[in-house]
Coordinates of C-alpha atoms in Angstrom, one line a residue:
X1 CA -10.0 12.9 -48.3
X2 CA -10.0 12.0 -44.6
X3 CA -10.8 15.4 -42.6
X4 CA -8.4 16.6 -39.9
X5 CA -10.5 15.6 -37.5
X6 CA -10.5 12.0 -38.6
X7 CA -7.0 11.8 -39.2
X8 CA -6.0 13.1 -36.0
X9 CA -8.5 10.3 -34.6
X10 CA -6.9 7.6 -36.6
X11 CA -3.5 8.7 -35.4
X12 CA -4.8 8.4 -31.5
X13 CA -6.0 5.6 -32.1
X14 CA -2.8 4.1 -33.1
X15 CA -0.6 5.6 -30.6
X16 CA -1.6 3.2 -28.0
X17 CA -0.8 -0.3 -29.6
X18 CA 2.6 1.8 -30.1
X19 CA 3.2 2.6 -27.2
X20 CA 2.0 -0.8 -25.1
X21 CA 4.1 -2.6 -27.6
X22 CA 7.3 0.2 -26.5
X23 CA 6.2 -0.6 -22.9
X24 CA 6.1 -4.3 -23.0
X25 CA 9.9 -4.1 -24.7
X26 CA 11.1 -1.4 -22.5
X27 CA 10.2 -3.5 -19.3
X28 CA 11.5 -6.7 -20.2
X29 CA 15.0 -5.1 -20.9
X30 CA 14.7 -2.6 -17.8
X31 CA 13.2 -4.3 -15.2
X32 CA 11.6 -2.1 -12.2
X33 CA 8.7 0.4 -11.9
X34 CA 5.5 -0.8 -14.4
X35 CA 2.3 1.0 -14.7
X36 CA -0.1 -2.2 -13.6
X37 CA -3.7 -1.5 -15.8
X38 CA -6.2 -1.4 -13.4
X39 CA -8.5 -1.4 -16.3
X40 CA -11.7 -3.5 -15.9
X41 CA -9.8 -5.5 -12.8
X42 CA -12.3 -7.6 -10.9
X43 CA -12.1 -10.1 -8.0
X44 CA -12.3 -13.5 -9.3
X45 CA -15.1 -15.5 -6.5
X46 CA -14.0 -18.4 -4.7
X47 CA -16.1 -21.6 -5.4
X48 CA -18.3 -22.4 -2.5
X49 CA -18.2 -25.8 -3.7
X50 CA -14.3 -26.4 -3.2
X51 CA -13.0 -23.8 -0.9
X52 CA -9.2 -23.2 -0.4
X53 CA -7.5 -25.5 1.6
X54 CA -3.8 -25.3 3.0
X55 CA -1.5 -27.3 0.9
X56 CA 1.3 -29.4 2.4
X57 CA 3.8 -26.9 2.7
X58 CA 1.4 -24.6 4.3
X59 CA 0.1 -22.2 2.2
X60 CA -2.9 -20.6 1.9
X61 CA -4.3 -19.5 -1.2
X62 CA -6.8 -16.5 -1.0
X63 CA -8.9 -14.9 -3.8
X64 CA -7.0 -13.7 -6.7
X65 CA -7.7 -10.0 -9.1
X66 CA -8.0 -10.4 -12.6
X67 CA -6.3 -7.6 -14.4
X68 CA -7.9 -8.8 -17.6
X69 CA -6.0 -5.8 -19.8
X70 CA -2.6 -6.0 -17.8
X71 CA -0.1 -7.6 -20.5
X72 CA 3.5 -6.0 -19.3
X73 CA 5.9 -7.9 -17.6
X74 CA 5.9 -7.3 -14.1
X75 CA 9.6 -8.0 -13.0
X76 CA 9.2 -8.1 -9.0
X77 CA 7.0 -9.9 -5.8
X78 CA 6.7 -8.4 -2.4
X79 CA 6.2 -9.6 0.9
X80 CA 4.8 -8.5 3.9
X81 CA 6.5 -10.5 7.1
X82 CA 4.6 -9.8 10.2
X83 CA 5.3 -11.5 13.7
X84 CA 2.8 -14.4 12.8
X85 CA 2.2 -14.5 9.1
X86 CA 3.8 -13.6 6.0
X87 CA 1.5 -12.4 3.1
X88 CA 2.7 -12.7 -0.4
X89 CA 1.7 -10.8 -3.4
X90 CA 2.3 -11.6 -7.2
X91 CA 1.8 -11.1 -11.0
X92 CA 0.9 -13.9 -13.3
X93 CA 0.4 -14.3 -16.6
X94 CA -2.4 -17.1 -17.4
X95 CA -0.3 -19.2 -19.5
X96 CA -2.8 -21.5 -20.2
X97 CA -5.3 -18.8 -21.6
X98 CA -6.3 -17.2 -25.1
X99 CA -7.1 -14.3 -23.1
X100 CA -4.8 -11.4 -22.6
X101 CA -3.6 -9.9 -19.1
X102 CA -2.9 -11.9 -16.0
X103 CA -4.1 -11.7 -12.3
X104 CA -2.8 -10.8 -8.8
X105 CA -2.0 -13.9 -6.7
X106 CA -2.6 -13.7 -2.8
X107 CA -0.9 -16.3 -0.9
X108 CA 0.3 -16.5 3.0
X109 CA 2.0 -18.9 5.5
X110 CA 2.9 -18.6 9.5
X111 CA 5.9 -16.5 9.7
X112 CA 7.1 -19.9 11.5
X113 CA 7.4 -21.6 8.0
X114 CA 8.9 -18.6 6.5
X115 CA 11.3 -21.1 4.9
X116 CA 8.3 -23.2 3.1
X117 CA 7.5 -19.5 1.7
X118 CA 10.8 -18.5 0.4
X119 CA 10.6 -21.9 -1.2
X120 CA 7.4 -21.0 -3.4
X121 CA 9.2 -17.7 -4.4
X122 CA 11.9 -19.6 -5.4
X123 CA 9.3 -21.6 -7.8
X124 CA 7.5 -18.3 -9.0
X125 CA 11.2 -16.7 -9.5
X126 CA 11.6 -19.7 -12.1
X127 CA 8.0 -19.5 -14.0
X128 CA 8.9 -15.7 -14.4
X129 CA 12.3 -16.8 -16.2
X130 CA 10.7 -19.6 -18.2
X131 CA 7.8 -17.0 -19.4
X132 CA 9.9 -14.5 -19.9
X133 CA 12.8 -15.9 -21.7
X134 CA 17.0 -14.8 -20.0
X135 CA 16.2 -11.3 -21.4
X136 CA 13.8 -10.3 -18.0
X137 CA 16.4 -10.8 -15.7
X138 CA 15.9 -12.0 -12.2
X139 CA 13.2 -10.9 -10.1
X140 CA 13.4 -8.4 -7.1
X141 CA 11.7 -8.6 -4.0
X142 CA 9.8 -5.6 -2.5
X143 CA 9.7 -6.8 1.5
X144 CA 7.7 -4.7 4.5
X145 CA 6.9 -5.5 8.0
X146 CA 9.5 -6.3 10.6
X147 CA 10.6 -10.1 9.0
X148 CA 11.6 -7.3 6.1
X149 CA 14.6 -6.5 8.5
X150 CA 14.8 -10.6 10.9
X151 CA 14.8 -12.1 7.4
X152 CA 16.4 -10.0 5.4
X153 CA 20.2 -11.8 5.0
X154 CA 18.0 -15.5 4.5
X155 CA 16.1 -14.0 2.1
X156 CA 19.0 -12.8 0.3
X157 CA 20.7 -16.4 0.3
X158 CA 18.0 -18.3 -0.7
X159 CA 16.3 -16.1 -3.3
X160 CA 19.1 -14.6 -4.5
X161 CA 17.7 -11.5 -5.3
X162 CA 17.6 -7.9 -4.8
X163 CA 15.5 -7.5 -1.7
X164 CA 14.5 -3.9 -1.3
X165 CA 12.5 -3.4 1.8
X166 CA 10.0 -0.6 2.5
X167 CA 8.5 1.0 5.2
X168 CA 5.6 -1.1 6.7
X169 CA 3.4 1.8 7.8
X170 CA 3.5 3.7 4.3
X171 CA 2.9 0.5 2.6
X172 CA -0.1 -0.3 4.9
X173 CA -1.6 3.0 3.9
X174 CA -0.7 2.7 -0.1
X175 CA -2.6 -0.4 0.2
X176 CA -5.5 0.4 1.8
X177 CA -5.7 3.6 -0.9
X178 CA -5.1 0.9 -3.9
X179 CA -8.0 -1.1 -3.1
X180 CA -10.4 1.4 -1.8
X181 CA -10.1 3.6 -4.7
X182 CA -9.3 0.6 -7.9
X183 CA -10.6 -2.6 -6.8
X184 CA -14.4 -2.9 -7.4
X185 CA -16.3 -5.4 -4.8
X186 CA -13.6 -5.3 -3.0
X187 CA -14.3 -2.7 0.6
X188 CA -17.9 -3.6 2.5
X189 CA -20.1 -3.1 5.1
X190 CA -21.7 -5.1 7.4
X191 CA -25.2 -5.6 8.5
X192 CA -27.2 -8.0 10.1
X193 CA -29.6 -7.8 6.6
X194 CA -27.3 -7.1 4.4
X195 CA -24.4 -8.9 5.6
X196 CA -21.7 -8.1 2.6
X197 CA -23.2 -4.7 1.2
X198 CA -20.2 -3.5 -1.2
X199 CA -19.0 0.3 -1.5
X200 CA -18.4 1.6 -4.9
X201 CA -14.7 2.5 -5.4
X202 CA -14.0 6.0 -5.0
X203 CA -11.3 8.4 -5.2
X204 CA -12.6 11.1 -1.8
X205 CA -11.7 8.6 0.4
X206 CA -9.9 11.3 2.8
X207 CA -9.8 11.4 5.9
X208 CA -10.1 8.0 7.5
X209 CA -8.9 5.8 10.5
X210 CA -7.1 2.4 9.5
X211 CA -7.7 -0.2 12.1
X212 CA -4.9 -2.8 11.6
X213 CA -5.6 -5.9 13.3
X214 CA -2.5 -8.7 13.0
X215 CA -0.3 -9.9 16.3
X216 CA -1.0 -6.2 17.7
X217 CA -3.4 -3.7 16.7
X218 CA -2.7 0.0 15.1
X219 CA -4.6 2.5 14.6
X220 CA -3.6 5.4 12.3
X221 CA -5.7 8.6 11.1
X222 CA -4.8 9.2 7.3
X223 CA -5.4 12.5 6.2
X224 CA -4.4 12.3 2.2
X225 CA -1.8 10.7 0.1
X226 CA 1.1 9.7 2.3
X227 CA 0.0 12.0 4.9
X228 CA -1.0 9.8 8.0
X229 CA -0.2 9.7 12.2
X230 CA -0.3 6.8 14.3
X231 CA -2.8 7.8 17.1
X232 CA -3.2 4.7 19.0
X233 CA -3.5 1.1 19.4
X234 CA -3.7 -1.6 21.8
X235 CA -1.7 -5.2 22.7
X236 CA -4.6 -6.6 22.5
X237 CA -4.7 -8.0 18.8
X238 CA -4.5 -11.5 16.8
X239 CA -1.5 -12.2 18.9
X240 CA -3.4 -12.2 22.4
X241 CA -6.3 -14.2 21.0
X242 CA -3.8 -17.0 19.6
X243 CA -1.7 -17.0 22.8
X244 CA -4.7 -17.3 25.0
X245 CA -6.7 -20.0 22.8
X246 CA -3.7 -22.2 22.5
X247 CA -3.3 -22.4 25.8
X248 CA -6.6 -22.8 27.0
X249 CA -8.3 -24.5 24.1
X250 CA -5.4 -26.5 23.0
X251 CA -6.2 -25.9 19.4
X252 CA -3.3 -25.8 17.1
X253 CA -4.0 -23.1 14.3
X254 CA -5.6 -19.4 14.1
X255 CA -8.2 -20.9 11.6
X256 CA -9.2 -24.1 14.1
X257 CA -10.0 -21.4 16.8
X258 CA -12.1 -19.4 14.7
X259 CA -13.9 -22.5 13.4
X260 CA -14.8 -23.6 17.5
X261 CA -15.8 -19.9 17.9
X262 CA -18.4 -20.5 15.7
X263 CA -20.0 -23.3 17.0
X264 CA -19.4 -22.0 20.8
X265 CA -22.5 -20.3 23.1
X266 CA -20.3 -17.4 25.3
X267 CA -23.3 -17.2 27.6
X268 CA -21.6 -20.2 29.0
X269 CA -18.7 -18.5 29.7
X270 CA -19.5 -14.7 29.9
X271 CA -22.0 -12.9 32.7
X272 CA -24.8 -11.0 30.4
X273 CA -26.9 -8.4 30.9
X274 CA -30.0 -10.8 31.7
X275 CA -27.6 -12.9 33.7
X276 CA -28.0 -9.5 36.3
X277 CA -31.1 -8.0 35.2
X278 CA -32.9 -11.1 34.5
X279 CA -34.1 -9.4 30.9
X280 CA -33.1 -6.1 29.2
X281 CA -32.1 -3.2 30.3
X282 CA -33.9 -1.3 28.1
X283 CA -32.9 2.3 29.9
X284 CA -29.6 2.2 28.9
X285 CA -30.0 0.5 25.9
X286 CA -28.8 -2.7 26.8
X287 CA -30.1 -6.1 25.6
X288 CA -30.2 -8.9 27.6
X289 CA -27.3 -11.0 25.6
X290 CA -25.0 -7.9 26.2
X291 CA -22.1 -9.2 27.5
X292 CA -21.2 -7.7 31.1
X293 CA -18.6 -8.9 31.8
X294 CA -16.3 -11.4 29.4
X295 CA -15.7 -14.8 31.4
X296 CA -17.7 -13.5 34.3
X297 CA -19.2 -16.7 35.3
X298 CA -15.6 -18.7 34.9
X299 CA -15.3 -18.4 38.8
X300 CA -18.7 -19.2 40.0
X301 CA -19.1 -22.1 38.1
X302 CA -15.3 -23.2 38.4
X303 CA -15.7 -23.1 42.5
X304 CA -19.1 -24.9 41.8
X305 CA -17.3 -27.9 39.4
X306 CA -14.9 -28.2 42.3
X307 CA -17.3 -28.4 45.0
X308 CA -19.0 -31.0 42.6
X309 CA -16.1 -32.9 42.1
X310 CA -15.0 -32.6 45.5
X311 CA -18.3 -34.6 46.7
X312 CA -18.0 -37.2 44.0
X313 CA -14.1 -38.0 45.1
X314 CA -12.7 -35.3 42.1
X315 CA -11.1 -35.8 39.1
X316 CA -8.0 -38.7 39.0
X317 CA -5.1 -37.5 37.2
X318 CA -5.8 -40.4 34.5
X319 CA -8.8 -38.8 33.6
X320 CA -6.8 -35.6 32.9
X321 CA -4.4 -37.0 31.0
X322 CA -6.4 -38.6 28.8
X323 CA -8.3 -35.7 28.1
X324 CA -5.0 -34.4 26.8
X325 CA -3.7 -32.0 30.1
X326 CA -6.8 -29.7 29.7
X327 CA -7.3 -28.2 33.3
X328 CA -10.2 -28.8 35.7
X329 CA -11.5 -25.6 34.3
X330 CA -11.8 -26.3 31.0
X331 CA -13.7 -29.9 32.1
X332 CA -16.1 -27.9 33.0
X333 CA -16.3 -24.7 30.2
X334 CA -16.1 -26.3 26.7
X335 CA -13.4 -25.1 24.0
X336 CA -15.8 -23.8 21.6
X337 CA -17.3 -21.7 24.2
X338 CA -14.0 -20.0 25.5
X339 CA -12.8 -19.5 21.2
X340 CA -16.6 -17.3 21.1
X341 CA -16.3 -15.4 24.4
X342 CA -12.4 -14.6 23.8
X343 CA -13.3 -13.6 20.3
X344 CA -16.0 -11.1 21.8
X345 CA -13.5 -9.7 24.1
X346 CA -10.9 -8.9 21.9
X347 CA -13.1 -8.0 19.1
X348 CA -15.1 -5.9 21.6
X349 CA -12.3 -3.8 23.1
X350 CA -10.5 -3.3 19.5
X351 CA -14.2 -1.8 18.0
X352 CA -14.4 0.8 21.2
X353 CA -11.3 1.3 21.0
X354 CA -11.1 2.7 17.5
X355 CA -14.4 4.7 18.0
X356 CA -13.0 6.6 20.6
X357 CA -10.0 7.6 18.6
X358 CA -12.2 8.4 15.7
X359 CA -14.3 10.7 18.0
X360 CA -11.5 12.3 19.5
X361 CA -10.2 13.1 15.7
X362 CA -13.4 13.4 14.1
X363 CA -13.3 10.7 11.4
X364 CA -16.4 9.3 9.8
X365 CA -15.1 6.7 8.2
X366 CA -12.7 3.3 9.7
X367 CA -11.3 0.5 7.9
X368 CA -10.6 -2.7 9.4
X369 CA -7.3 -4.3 7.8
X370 CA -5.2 -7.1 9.1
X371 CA -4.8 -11.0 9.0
X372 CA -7.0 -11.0 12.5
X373 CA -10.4 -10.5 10.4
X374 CA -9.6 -13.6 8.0
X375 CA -13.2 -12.7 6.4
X376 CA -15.0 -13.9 9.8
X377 CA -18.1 -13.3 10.2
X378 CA -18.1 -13.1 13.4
X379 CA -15.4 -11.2 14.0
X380 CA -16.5 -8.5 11.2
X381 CA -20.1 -8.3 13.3
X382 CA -18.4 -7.3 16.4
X383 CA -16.5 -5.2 15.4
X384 CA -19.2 -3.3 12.5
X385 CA -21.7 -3.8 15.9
X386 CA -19.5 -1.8 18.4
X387 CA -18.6 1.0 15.9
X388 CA -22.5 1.1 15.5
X389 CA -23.3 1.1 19.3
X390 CA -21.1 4.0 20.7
X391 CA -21.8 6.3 17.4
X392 CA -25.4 5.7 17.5
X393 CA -25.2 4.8 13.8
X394 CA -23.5 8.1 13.1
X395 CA -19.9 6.3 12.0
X396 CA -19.4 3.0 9.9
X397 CA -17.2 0.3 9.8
X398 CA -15.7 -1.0 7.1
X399 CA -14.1 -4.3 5.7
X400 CA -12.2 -5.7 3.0
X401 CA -12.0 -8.6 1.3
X402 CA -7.9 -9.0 1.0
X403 CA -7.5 -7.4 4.6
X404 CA -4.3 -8.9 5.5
X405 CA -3.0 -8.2 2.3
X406 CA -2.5 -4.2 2.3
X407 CA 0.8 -4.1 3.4
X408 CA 2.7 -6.7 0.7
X409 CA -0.2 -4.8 -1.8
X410 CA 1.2 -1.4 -0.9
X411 CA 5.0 -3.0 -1.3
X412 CA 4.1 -4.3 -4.7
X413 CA 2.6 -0.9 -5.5
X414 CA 6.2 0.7 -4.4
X415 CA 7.1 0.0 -8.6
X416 CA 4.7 2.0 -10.3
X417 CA 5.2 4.8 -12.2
X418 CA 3.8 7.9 -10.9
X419 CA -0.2 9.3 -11.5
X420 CA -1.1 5.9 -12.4
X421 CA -4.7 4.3 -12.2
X422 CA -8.1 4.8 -13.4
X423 CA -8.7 7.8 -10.9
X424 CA -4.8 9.0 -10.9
X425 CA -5.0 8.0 -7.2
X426 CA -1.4 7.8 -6.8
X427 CA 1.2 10.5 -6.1
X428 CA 0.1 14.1 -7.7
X429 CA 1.5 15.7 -11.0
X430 CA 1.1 19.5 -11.6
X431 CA 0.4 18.1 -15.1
X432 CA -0.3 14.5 -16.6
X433 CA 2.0 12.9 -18.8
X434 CA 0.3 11.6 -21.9
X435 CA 2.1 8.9 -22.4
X436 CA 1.3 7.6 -18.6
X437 CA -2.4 8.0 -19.4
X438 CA -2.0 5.7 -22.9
X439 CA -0.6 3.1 -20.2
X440 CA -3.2 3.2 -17.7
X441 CA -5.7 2.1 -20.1

């Protein structure tokens, strides 16, 4: 005879497979909030070998997170529609697969092409209904950021769908919490010798300063679960280094810019410590590539081109048209050049900007979030480097690898059941529900 002990064992261990196979029938016929099982979710690499390219209607296609024990029908999307990209977020089942769960799909395009996006919705809106037979009903759209409210009557008509749009700032922070405290390999550091050194996810992540870095840049202290201020911020984001670089580099996209920036030398462009000193200035801690001042040689050397070209007969206004209306100036500075000191400047002020609202509030730790970052190296080592400077080491930076994705992640997150997740991170209970914790797996 099986003791009690054994039998209450065997019972528990049944329960489960019960209630998944309740859940999975209960969602499918009442579409809406779904625990998502966090469960042994991992972020599935890129191959070096063939990175992600833009297709022809503009997407971009960034790394997805297997949710290898996630099997419920997840009945909703949600987008996040900023003032220069929009940043999609969605549940798929791997049809094609002997292996249970599925996988959250990150995909963006320029808010510009917002109608090439509501077109791939459209498409994921009919794989949901084919995999899911009539009985799942149509799928809803959870939308943040200000396209939520530009877009909203578009989105509407073409999708067809319930569009139930959420506040931006909340979201931000819910997705920021989501990754920091489930997603393993997912929130990093940055260091010269250890360029990618990843934090383990944790649930005492309070308090903390989000950084968020798209068109414009905000900065908000978070003190616990949906407890947060904005404090600050600056103009001066993704938006100003776009605007300027088109202008002055001619370059068409966000990503072309950052690729010149990494090929350019901004000692051609910016006056440096040793440009002054002639070497370090090792009193103040300065080193001699410190940048003084950001495009402090444009005017020397511009007056000098002209002189130059004033002597040789100047420049015919063939020549400039040729060279596609680029200015005298930039005849003389190259494009690559202006992309890397432009990126420093912005980059630059951002990183002392958020240290000095972390001092003035006394927070260790700051996350850099937003579509600005784009996982460029560059960028990531100004910013980590200034944060480093000003705090003498005392405060550190860090980065994410699905940094533009936290708002449309915290709108997805919008569905879920309450105290779900591996650490309970989200919204308190004076007492756990079993039945939630069966789900969570």
């Amino acid at each position: 005879m099986a003791s009690v002990s054994e039998a209450a064992a065997a019972a528990h261990a049944e329960r489960p497979r019960d209630r998944l196979a309740s859940t999975i029938d209960h969602t499918i016929l009442s579409p809406g909030t779904v625990a998502i099982n966090v469960q042994g979710a991992f972020i599935v690499d890129a191959d070096p070998s063939n990175p992600p390219t833009p297709s022809d209607d503009g997407a971009q296609h960034d790394t997805d997170i297997r949710l290898p024990n996630h099997i419920s029908v997840v009945s909703h999307v949600a987008l996040d529609i900023g003032g220069s990209l929009a940043k999609l977020v969605y549940f798929s089942h791997e049809p094609d697969s002997k292996d249970p769960g599925g996988r959250l799909n990150f995909v963006k395009y320029e808010t510009d092409q917002i109608d090439h996006c509501l077109d791939f919705i459209k498409k994921v809106q009919h794989d949901f209904e084919a995999q899911n037979g009539s009985r799942s009903g149509k799928m809803s759209i959870m939308a943040t950021g200000g396209g939520a409210y530009k877009y909203y009557d578009e989105m509407r008509k073409v999708l067809g769908a319930e569009i139930l749009r959420e506040d931006e700032m909340d979201c931000l922070i819910m997705g920021l919490d989501f990754f920091i405290t489930e997603i393993p390999r997912e929130v990093f550091t940055y260091d010269d010798t250890d360029p990618m050194h990843f934090e383990e996810a944790r649930a005492d992540i309070y308090p903390y300063l989000l950084v968020n870095i798209g068109s414009g840049v905000s900065m908000v202290k978070v003190s616990g679960r949906r407890e947060f201020e904005r404090i600050g911020g600056t103009s001066l984001g993704g938006g100003t280094l776009w605007g300027l670089l088109s202008l002055l580099t001619g370059a068409q996209t966000f990503d072309d810019m950052l690729k010149m920036a990494e090929v350019g030398d901004n000692g051609a462009v910016d006056m440096l410590v040793g440009d002054i000193y002639g070497a370090d200035y090792s009193k103040i801690g300065l080193k001699s590539s410190t940048i003084a001042s950001s495009f402090g040689k444009v005017f020397k050397m511009k007056r000098q081109g002209e002189t130059q070209a004033e002597d040789h007969g100047g420049l015919s206004h063939e020549c400039r048209e040729e060279d596609n209306d680029v200015s005298d100036s930039q005849a003389i500075f190259k494009p690559e050049d202006i992309s890397r000191s432009l990126l420093y400047a912005v980059s630059n002020n951002i990183g002392q900007i958020a240290y000095l609202q972390s001092e003035k509030h006394n927070l260790e730790h700051i996350y850099f979030g937003g579509s600005f970052i784009r996982g460029h190296r560059q960028t990531i080592q100004t910013l980590s480097y200034a944060i480093n400077f000003w705090s003498k080491g005392e405060k550190k930076a860090y980065f994410l690898r699905h940094e533009g994705y936290l708002g449309s992640v915290g709108a997805f997150l919008k569905r879920q059941p309450r105290n779900w997740g591996r650490r309970n991170s989200f919204e308190e209970y004076p007492v756990v529900r079993p039945t939630i914790q069966h789900r969570e797996g």
